JSON list of C-alpha atoms and ligand atoms in Angstrom, two decimals:
[
{"chain": "A", "resi": 28, "resn": "MET", "atom": "CA", "xyz": [-10.91, 13.82, 9.61]},
{"chain": "A", "resi": 29, "resn": "ALA", "atom": "CA", "xyz": [-9.70, 11.31, 11.96]},
{"chain": "A", "resi": 30, "resn": "ILE", "atom": "CA", "xyz": [-6.11, 10.38, 12.02]},
{"chain": "A", "resi": 31, "resn": "ARG", "atom": "CA", "xyz": [-5.75, 6.47, 13.12]},
{"chain": "A", "resi": 32, "resn": "LYS", "atom": "CA", "xyz": [-2.76, 4.67, 14.44]},
{"chain": "A", "resi": 33, "resn": "ILE", "atom": "CA", "xyz": [-0.74, 3.19, 12.10]},
{"chain": "A", "resi": 34, "resn": "ARG", "atom": "CA", "xyz": [0.29, -0.62, 12.99]},
{"chain": "A", "resi": 35, "resn": "GLN", "atom": "CA", "xyz": [4.21, -1.05, 12.95]},
{"chain": "A", "resi": 36, "resn": "LEU", "atom": "CA", "xyz": [6.17, -4.50, 11.84]},
{"chain": "A", "resi": 37, "resn": "GLY", "atom": "CA", "xyz": [5.88, -6.94, 15.03]},
{"chain": "A", "resi": 38, "resn": "ASP", "atom": "CA", "xyz": [1.98, -5.42, 15.09]},
{"chain": "A", "resi": 39, "resn": "GLU", "atom": "CA", "xyz": [-0.32, -9.21, 14.33]},
{"chain": "A", "resi": 40, "resn": "CYS", "atom": "CA", "xyz": [-2.61, -6.88, 12.51]},
{"chain": "A", "resi": 41, "resn": "LEU", "atom": "CA", "xyz": [0.52, -6.96, 10.03]},
{"chain": "A", "resi": 42, "resn": "THR", "atom": "CA", "xyz": [0.70, -10.99, 9.11]},
{"chain": "A", "resi": 43, "resn": "LYS", "atom": "CA", "xyz": [-2.94, -11.71, 8.77]},
{"chain": "A", "resi": 44, "resn": "VAL", "atom": "CA", "xyz": [-4.78, -12.68, 5.28]},
{"chain": "A", "resi": 45, "resn": "CYS", "atom": "CA", "xyz": [-7.61, -9.79, 5.39]},
{"chain": "A", "resi": 46, "resn": "LYS", "atom": "CA", "xyz": [-11.20, -10.97, 4.59]},
{"chain": "A", "resi": 47, "resn": "GLU", "atom": "CA", "xyz": [-13.64, -9.56, 1.86]},
{"chain": "A", "resi": 48, "resn": "VAL", "atom": "CA", "xyz": [-15.35, -6.63, 1.90]},
{"chain": "A", "resi": 49, "resn": "LYS", "atom": "CA", "xyz": [-18.93, -7.93, 1.53]},
{"chain": "A", "resi": 50, "resn": "MET", "atom": "CA", "xyz": [-21.29, -4.49, 1.67]},
{"chain": "A", "resi": 51, "resn": "ILE", "atom": "CA", "xyz": [-19.88, -1.51, 1.81]},
{"chain": "A", "resi": 52, "resn": "SER", "atom": "CA", "xyz": [-21.46, 0.09, 4.54]},
{"chain": "A", "resi": 53, "resn": "PRO", "atom": "CA", "xyz": [-21.15, 3.90, 6.32]},
{"chain": "A", "resi": 54, "resn": "ARG", "atom": "CA", "xyz": [-18.86, 2.86, 8.34]},
{"chain": "A", "resi": 55, "resn": "THR", "atom": "CA", "xyz": [-16.95, 1.59, 5.04]},
{"chain": "A", "resi": 56, "resn": "LYS", "atom": "CA", "xyz": [-16.79, 5.24, 4.05]},
{"chain": "A", "resi": 57, "resn": "ILE", "atom": "CA", "xyz": [-15.10, 6.44, 7.04]},
{"chain": "A", "resi": 58, "resn": "LEU", "atom": "CA", "xyz": [-13.06, 3.79, 7.14]},
{"chain": "A", "resi": 59, "resn": "VAL", "atom": "CA", "xyz": [-11.56, 5.08, 3.80]},
{"chain": "A", "resi": 60, "resn": "GLN", "atom": "CA", "xyz": [-11.68, 9.05, 3.95]},
{"chain": "A", "resi": 61, "resn": "ASP", "atom": "CA", "xyz": [-9.73, 7.93, 7.38]},
{"chain": "A", "resi": 62, "resn": "MET", "atom": "CA", "xyz": [-6.75, 5.91, 5.96]},
{"chain": "A", "resi": 63, "resn": "PHE", "atom": "CA", "xyz": [-6.51, 8.79, 3.24]},
{"chain": "A", "resi": 64, "resn": "ASP", "atom": "CA", "xyz": [-6.23, 11.31, 6.09]},
{"chain": "A", "resi": 65, "resn": "THR", "atom": "CA", "xyz": [-3.87, 9.02, 7.83]},
{"chain": "A", "resi": 66, "resn": "MET", "atom": "CA", "xyz": [-1.83, 8.06, 4.77]},
{"chain": "A", "resi": 67, "resn": "TYR", "atom": "CA", "xyz": [-1.55, 12.04, 3.96]},
{"chain": "A", "resi": 68, "resn": "GLU", "atom": "CA", "xyz": [-0.68, 13.07, 7.12]},
{"chain": "A", "resi": 69, "resn": "ALA", "atom": "CA", "xyz": [2.09, 10.49, 7.52]},
{"chain": "A", "resi": 70, "resn": "GLY", "atom": "CA", "xyz": [3.38, 11.31, 3.87]},
{"chain": "A", "resi": 71, "resn": "GLY", "atom": "CA", "xyz": [3.07, 8.00, 2.37]},
{"chain": "A", "resi": 72, "resn": "VAL", "atom": "CA", "xyz": [1.81, 7.02, -0.84]},
{"chain": "A", "resi": 73, "resn": "GLY", "atom": "CA", "xyz": [-0.37, 3.77, -0.38]},
{"chain": "A", "resi": 74, "resn": "LEU", "atom": "CA", "xyz": [-1.99, 2.54, 2.91]},
{"chain": "A", "resi": 75, "resn": "ALA", "atom": "CA", "xyz": [-4.13, -0.42, 3.69]},
{"chain": "A", "resi": 76, "resn": "ALA", "atom": "CA", "xyz": [-6.63, -1.15, 5.71]},
{"chain": "A", "resi": 77, "resn": "PRO", "atom": "CA", "xyz": [-4.48, -3.99, 8.15]},
{"chain": "A", "resi": 78, "resn": "GLN", "atom": "CA", "xyz": [-2.05, -0.96, 8.63]},
{"chain": "A", "resi": 79, "resn": "VAL", "atom": "CA", "xyz": [-5.05, 0.74, 10.69]},
{"chain": "A", "resi": 80, "resn": "GLY", "atom": "CA", "xyz": [-5.96, -2.79, 12.32]},
{"chain": "A", "resi": 81, "resn": "VAL", "atom": "CA", "xyz": [-8.76, -3.52, 10.01]},
{"chain": "A", "resi": 82, "resn": "LEU", "atom": "CA", "xyz": [-8.39, -6.85, 8.52]},
{"chain": "A", "resi": 83, "resn": "LYS", "atom": "CA", "xyz": [-10.37, -5.95, 6.13]},
{"chain": "A", "resi": 84, "resn": "ARG", "atom": "CA", "xyz": [-9.69, -6.07, 1.53]},
{"chain": "A", "resi": 85, "resn": "ILE", "atom": "CA", "xyz": [-9.61, -1.66, 1.38]},
{"chain": "A", "resi": 86, "resn": "VAL", "atom": "CA", "xyz": [-6.80, -0.20, 0.09]},
{"chain": "A", "resi": 87, "resn": "VAL", "atom": "CA", "xyz": [-5.87, 3.41, -0.62]},
{"chain": "A", "resi": 88, "resn": "ILE", "atom": "CA", "xyz": [-3.22, 4.83, -2.68]},
{"chain": "A", "resi": 89, "resn": "ASP", "atom": "CA", "xyz": [-2.62, 7.84, -4.19]},
{"chain": "A", "resi": 90, "resn": "VAL", "atom": "CA", "xyz": [1.01, 8.52, -6.15]},
{"chain": "A", "resi": 91, "resn": "ASP", "atom": "CA", "xyz": [0.42, 11.53, -8.59]},
{"chain": "A", "resi": 92, "resn": "ASP", "atom": "CA", "xyz": [-2.46, 13.20, -6.89]},
{"chain": "A", "resi": 93, "resn": "ASN", "atom": "CA", "xyz": [-4.92, 10.88, -8.06]},
{"chain": "A", "resi": 94, "resn": "PRO", "atom": "CA", "xyz": [-6.54, 8.90, -5.20]},
{"chain": "A", "resi": 95, "resn": "HIS", "atom": "CA", "xyz": [-7.89, 5.57, -6.06]},
{"chain": "A", "resi": 96, "resn": "VAL", "atom": "CA", "xyz": [-9.42, 3.16, -3.59]},
{"chain": "A", "resi": 97, "resn": "LEU", "atom": "CA", "xyz": [-9.43, -0.58, -3.91]},
{"chain": "A", "resi": 98, "resn": "ILE", "atom": "CA", "xyz": [-11.68, -2.71, -2.55]},
{"chain": "A", "resi": 99, "resn": "ASN", "atom": "CA", "xyz": [-11.11, -6.68, -3.07]},
{"chain": "A", "resi": 100, "resn": "PRO", "atom": "CA", "xyz": [-8.77, -5.87, -5.12]},
{"chain": "A", "resi": 101, "resn": "GLU", "atom": "CA", "xyz": [-7.22, -8.26, -7.73]},
{"chain": "A", "resi": 102, "resn": "ILE", "atom": "CA", "xyz": [-3.77, -8.33, -9.73]},
{"chain": "A", "resi": 103, "resn": "LEU", "atom": "CA", "xyz": [-4.97, -9.25, -13.09]},
{"chain": "A", "resi": 104, "resn": "GLU", "atom": "CA", "xyz": [-1.42, -8.74, -14.69]},
{"chain": "A", "resi": 105, "resn": "THR", "atom": "CA", "xyz": [1.80, -7.98, -14.22]},
{"chain": "A", "resi": 106, "resn": "SER", "atom": "CA", "xyz": [5.01, -7.58, -16.29]},
{"chain": "A", "resi": 107, "resn": "GLY", "atom": "CA", "xyz": [8.54, -6.33, -16.52]},
{"chain": "A", "resi": 108, "resn": "GLU", "atom": "CA", "xyz": [10.31, -5.68, -13.40]},
{"chain": "A", "resi": 109, "resn": "GLN", "atom": "CA", "xyz": [11.44, -3.12, -11.46]},
{"chain": "A", "resi": 110, "resn": "THR", "atom": "CA", "xyz": [14.35, -3.44, -8.93]},
{"chain": "A", "resi": 111, "resn": "GLY", "atom": "CA", "xyz": [14.25, -0.06, -6.17]},
{"chain": "A", "resi": 112, "resn": "TYR", "atom": "CA", "xyz": [13.83, 1.14, -3.03]},
{"chain": "A", "resi": 113, "resn": "GLU", "atom": "CA", "xyz": [11.01, 0.62, -1.27]},
{"chain": "A", "resi": 114, "resn": "GLY", "atom": "CA", "xyz": [9.19, 1.82, 2.54]},
{"chain": "A", "resi": 115, "resn": "CYS", "atom": "CA", "xyz": [6.73, 1.14, 4.41]},
{"chain": "A", "resi": 116, "resn": "LEU", "atom": "CA", "xyz": [4.68, 3.44, 6.54]},
{"chain": "A", "resi": 117, "resn": "SER", "atom": "CA", "xyz": [4.53, 0.52, 9.12]},
{"chain": "A", "resi": 118, "resn": "TYR", "atom": "CA", "xyz": [8.47, 0.64, 9.45]},
{"chain": "A", "resi": 119, "resn": "ALA", "atom": "CA", "xyz": [8.69, 3.81, 9.71]},
{"chain": "A", "resi": 120, "resn": "GLY", "atom": "CA", "xyz": [12.11, 5.76, 8.43]},
{"chain": "A", "resi": 121, "resn": "LYS", "atom": "CA", "xyz": [13.24, 2.37, 6.83]},
{"chain": "A", "resi": 122, "resn": "SER", "atom": "CA", "xyz": [13.65, 1.63, 3.37]},
{"chain": "A", "resi": 123, "resn": "GLY", "atom": "CA", "xyz": [14.71, -1.82, 1.34]},
{"chain": "A", "resi": 124, "resn": "ILE", "atom": "CA", "xyz": [15.19, -2.67, -2.43]},
{"chain": "A", "resi": 125, "resn": "VAL", "atom": "CA", "xyz": [12.32, -4.73, -3.38]},
{"chain": "A", "resi": 126, "resn": "THR", "atom": "CA", "xyz": [12.69, -6.13, -7.32]},
{"chain": "A", "resi": 127, "resn": "ARG", "atom": "CA", "xyz": [8.44, -5.56, -7.98]},
{"chain": "A", "resi": 128, "resn": "PRO", "atom": "CA", "xyz": [6.31, -5.83, -11.87]},
{"chain": "A", "resi": 129, "resn": "ASN", "atom": "CA", "xyz": [7.07, -2.59, -13.60]},
{"chain": "A", "resi": 130, "resn": "TYR", "atom": "CA", "xyz": [3.48, -2.67, -14.68]},
{"chain": "A", "resi": 131, "resn": "ALA", "atom": "CA", "xyz": [0.42, -4.18, -12.52]},
{"chain": "A", "resi": 132, "resn": "LYS", "atom": "CA", "xyz": [-2.97, -3.91, -13.33]},
{"chain": "A", "resi": 133, "resn": "VAL", "atom": "CA", "xyz": [-5.80, -4.52, -10.78]},
{"chain": "A", "resi": 134, "resn": "LYS", "atom": "CA", "xyz": [-9.50, -5.16, -10.35]},
{"chain": "A", "resi": 135, "resn": "ALA", "atom": "CA", "xyz": [-11.35, -3.92, -7.39]},
{"chain": "A", "resi": 136, "resn": "LEU", "atom": "CA", "xyz": [-14.43, -2.18, -6.23]},
{"chain": "A", "resi": 137, "resn": "ASN", "atom": "CA", "xyz": [-15.05, 0.98, -5.53]},
{"chain": "A", "resi": 138, "resn": "LEU", "atom": "CA", "xyz": [-16.77, 3.08, -2.93]},
{"chain": "A", "resi": 139, "resn": "ASP", "atom": "CA", "xyz": [-20.09, 2.84, -5.15]},
{"chain": "A", "resi": 140, "resn": "GLY", "atom": "CA", "xyz": [-20.00, -0.85, -5.01]},
{"chain": "A", "resi": 141, "resn": "GLU", "atom": "CA", "xyz": [-18.54, -0.25, -8.40]},
{"chain": "A", "resi": 142, "resn": "GLU", "atom": "CA", "xyz": [-16.03, -2.50, -10.75]},
{"chain": "A", "resi": 143, "resn": "TYR", "atom": "CA", "xyz": [-13.54, -1.16, -12.28]},
{"chain": "A", "resi": 144, "resn": "ILE", "atom": "CA", "xyz": [-9.82, -1.85, -13.66]},
{"chain": "A", "resi": 145, "resn": "LEU", "atom": "CA", "xyz": [-7.01, 0.14, -12.64]},
{"chain": "A", "resi": 146, "resn": "GLU", "atom": "CA", "xyz": [-3.11, -0.37, -14.45]},
{"chain": "A", "resi": 147, "resn": "GLY", "atom": "CA", "xyz": [0.12, 1.58, -13.09]},
{"chain": "A", "resi": 148, "resn": "GLU", "atom": "CA", "xyz": [3.58, 1.44, -14.48]},
{"chain": "A", "resi": 149, "resn": "GLU", "atom": "CA", "xyz": [6.76, 2.11, -12.36]},
{"chain": "A", "resi": 150, "resn": "LEU", "atom": "CA", "xyz": [5.56, 3.76, -8.92]},
{"chain": "A", "resi": 151, "resn": "LEU", "atom": "CA", "xyz": [1.91, 3.19, -9.19]},
{"chain": "A", "resi": 152, "resn": "ALA", "atom": "CA", "xyz": [2.89, -0.34, -9.96]},
{"chain": "A", "resi": 153, "resn": "ARG", "atom": "CA", "xyz": [4.79, -0.94, -6.92]},
{"chain": "A", "resi": 154, "resn": "CYS", "atom": "CA", "xyz": [2.28, 0.33, -4.91]},
{"chain": "A", "resi": 155, "resn": "ILE", "atom": "CA", "xyz": [-0.11, -1.88, -5.93]},
{"chain": "A", "resi": 156, "resn": "CYS", "atom": "CA", "xyz": [2.38, -4.73, -6.05]},
{"chain": "A", "resi": 157, "resn": "HIS", "atom": "CA", "xyz": [3.29, -3.60, -2.45]},
{"chain": "A", "resi": 158, "resn": "GLU", "atom": "CA", "xyz": [-0.66, -2.80, -1.20]},
{"chain": "A", "resi": 159, "resn": "CYS", "atom": "CA", "xyz": [-2.13, -6.27, -2.31]},
{"chain": "A", "resi": 160, "resn": "ASP", "atom": "CA", "xyz": [0.82, -7.75, -0.38]},
{"chain": "A", "resi": 161, "resn": "HIS", "atom": "CA", "xyz": [-0.32, -6.03, 2.90]},
{"chain": "A", "resi": 162, "resn": "LEU", "atom": "CA", "xyz": [-4.40, -7.98, 2.63]},
{"chain": "A", "resi": 163, "resn": "GLU", "atom": "CA", "xyz": [-2.04, -11.20, 2.60]},
{"chain": "A", "resi": 164, "resn": "GLY", "atom": "CA", "xyz": [-0.33, -10.54, 5.72]},
{"chain": "A", "resi": 165, "resn": "ILE", "atom": "CA", "xyz": [2.84, -9.91, 3.40]},
{"chain": "A", "resi": 166, "resn": "MET", "atom": "CA", "xyz": [5.46, -7.01, 4.36]},
{"chain": "A", "resi": 167, "resn": "TYR", "atom": "CA", "xyz": [7.94, -6.00, 1.64]},
{"chain": "A", "resi": 168, "resn": "VAL", "atom": "CA", "xyz": [11.17, -6.80, 4.31]},
{"chain": "A", "resi": 169, "resn": "GLN", "atom": "CA", "xyz": [9.88, -10.59, 3.59]},
{"chain": "A", "resi": 170, "resn": "LYS", "atom": "CA", "xyz": [11.08, -9.55, 0.05]},
{"chain": "A", "resi": 171, "resn": "VAL", "atom": "CA", "xyz": [13.89, -7.44, 0.45]},
{"chain": "A", "resi": 172, "resn": "GLU", "atom": "CA", "xyz": [17.41, -7.46, -0.96]},
{"chain": "A", "resi": 173, "resn": "GLY", "atom": "CA", "xyz": [19.63, -7.02, 1.23]},
{"chain": "A", "resi": 174, "resn": "ASP", "atom": "CA", "xyz": [19.79, -5.05, 4.37]},
{"chain": "A", "resi": 175, "resn": "VAL", "atom": "CA", "xyz": [16.80, -2.69, 5.50]},
{"chain": "A", "resi": 176, "resn": "VAL", "atom": "CA", "xyz": [18.88, 0.41, 5.90]},
{"chain": "A", "resi": 177, "resn": "ASP", "atom": "CA", "xyz": [17.43, 3.99, 7.77]},
{"chain": "A", "resi": 178, "resn": "ASN", "atom": "CA", "xyz": [16.09, 6.59, 5.27]},
{"chain": "A", "resi": 179, "resn": "ALA", "atom": "CA", "xyz": [18.72, 8.87, 6.96]},
{"chain": "A", "resi": 180, "resn": "ASP", "atom": "CA", "xyz": [21.85, 7.38, 5.19]},
{"chain": "A", "resi": 181, "resn": "LEU", "atom": "CA", "xyz": [20.18, 6.72, 2.33]},
{"chain": "A", "resi": 182, "resn": "TYR", "atom": "CA", "xyz": [19.51, 10.33, 2.16]},
{"chain": "A", "resi": 183, "resn": "ALA", "atom": "CA", "xyz": [23.27, 10.66, 3.00]},
{"chain": "A", "resi": 184, "resn": "GLU", "atom": "CA", "xyz": [24.59, 8.16, 0.64]},
{"chain": "A", "resi": 185, "resn": "GLU", "atom": "CA", "xyz": [22.64, 9.94, -2.34]},
{"chain": "A", "resi": 186, "resn": "GLU", "atom": "CA", "xyz": [24.38, 13.29, -1.61]},
{"chain": "A", "resi": 187, "resn": "GLU", "atom": "CA", "xyz": [27.63, 11.25, -1.23]},
{"chain": "A", "resi": 188, "resn": "THR", "atom": "CA", "xyz": [27.12, 9.90, -5.07]},
{"chain": "A", "resi": 189, "resn": "GLU", "atom": "CA", "xyz": [25.98, 13.33, -6.57]},
{"chain": "B", "resi": 10, "resn": "LIG", "atom": "NI1", "xyz": [3.51, -1.00, 3.16]}
]
């Protein structure tokens, strides 16, 4: 188990278009394991390789105790719309409102180099789109509607309205 340092907004790794993975090597497998460890440790539901400083097209996602590895992911289809708060481990403690598709279908390779399809709705769809954006050097703050807020303020606001 190895926790890698999560790059924060302003780090140039987060602005680069990542390179396709040509060969899944033992190093790739270690990287993926480290990405899961790092994501779980930070309490996240998705992490892209550039967030740990590796400019490769690799994403890990786990929104419901179902871990997914997406290597060279390609979004094939999206539909619908959802608008809601979104955060990112590379902008710790903050959230902002982003509109995303409510459904996403993505094609990717797994760690054995086999192509598979992952489909998701709601949080999984949001996560697929958010993580794939990272591979293009795009942070959610570029898509945010209104202000980015501190999570502490967000929770306080929720308590007030309840
Ligand atoms: Ni992110």
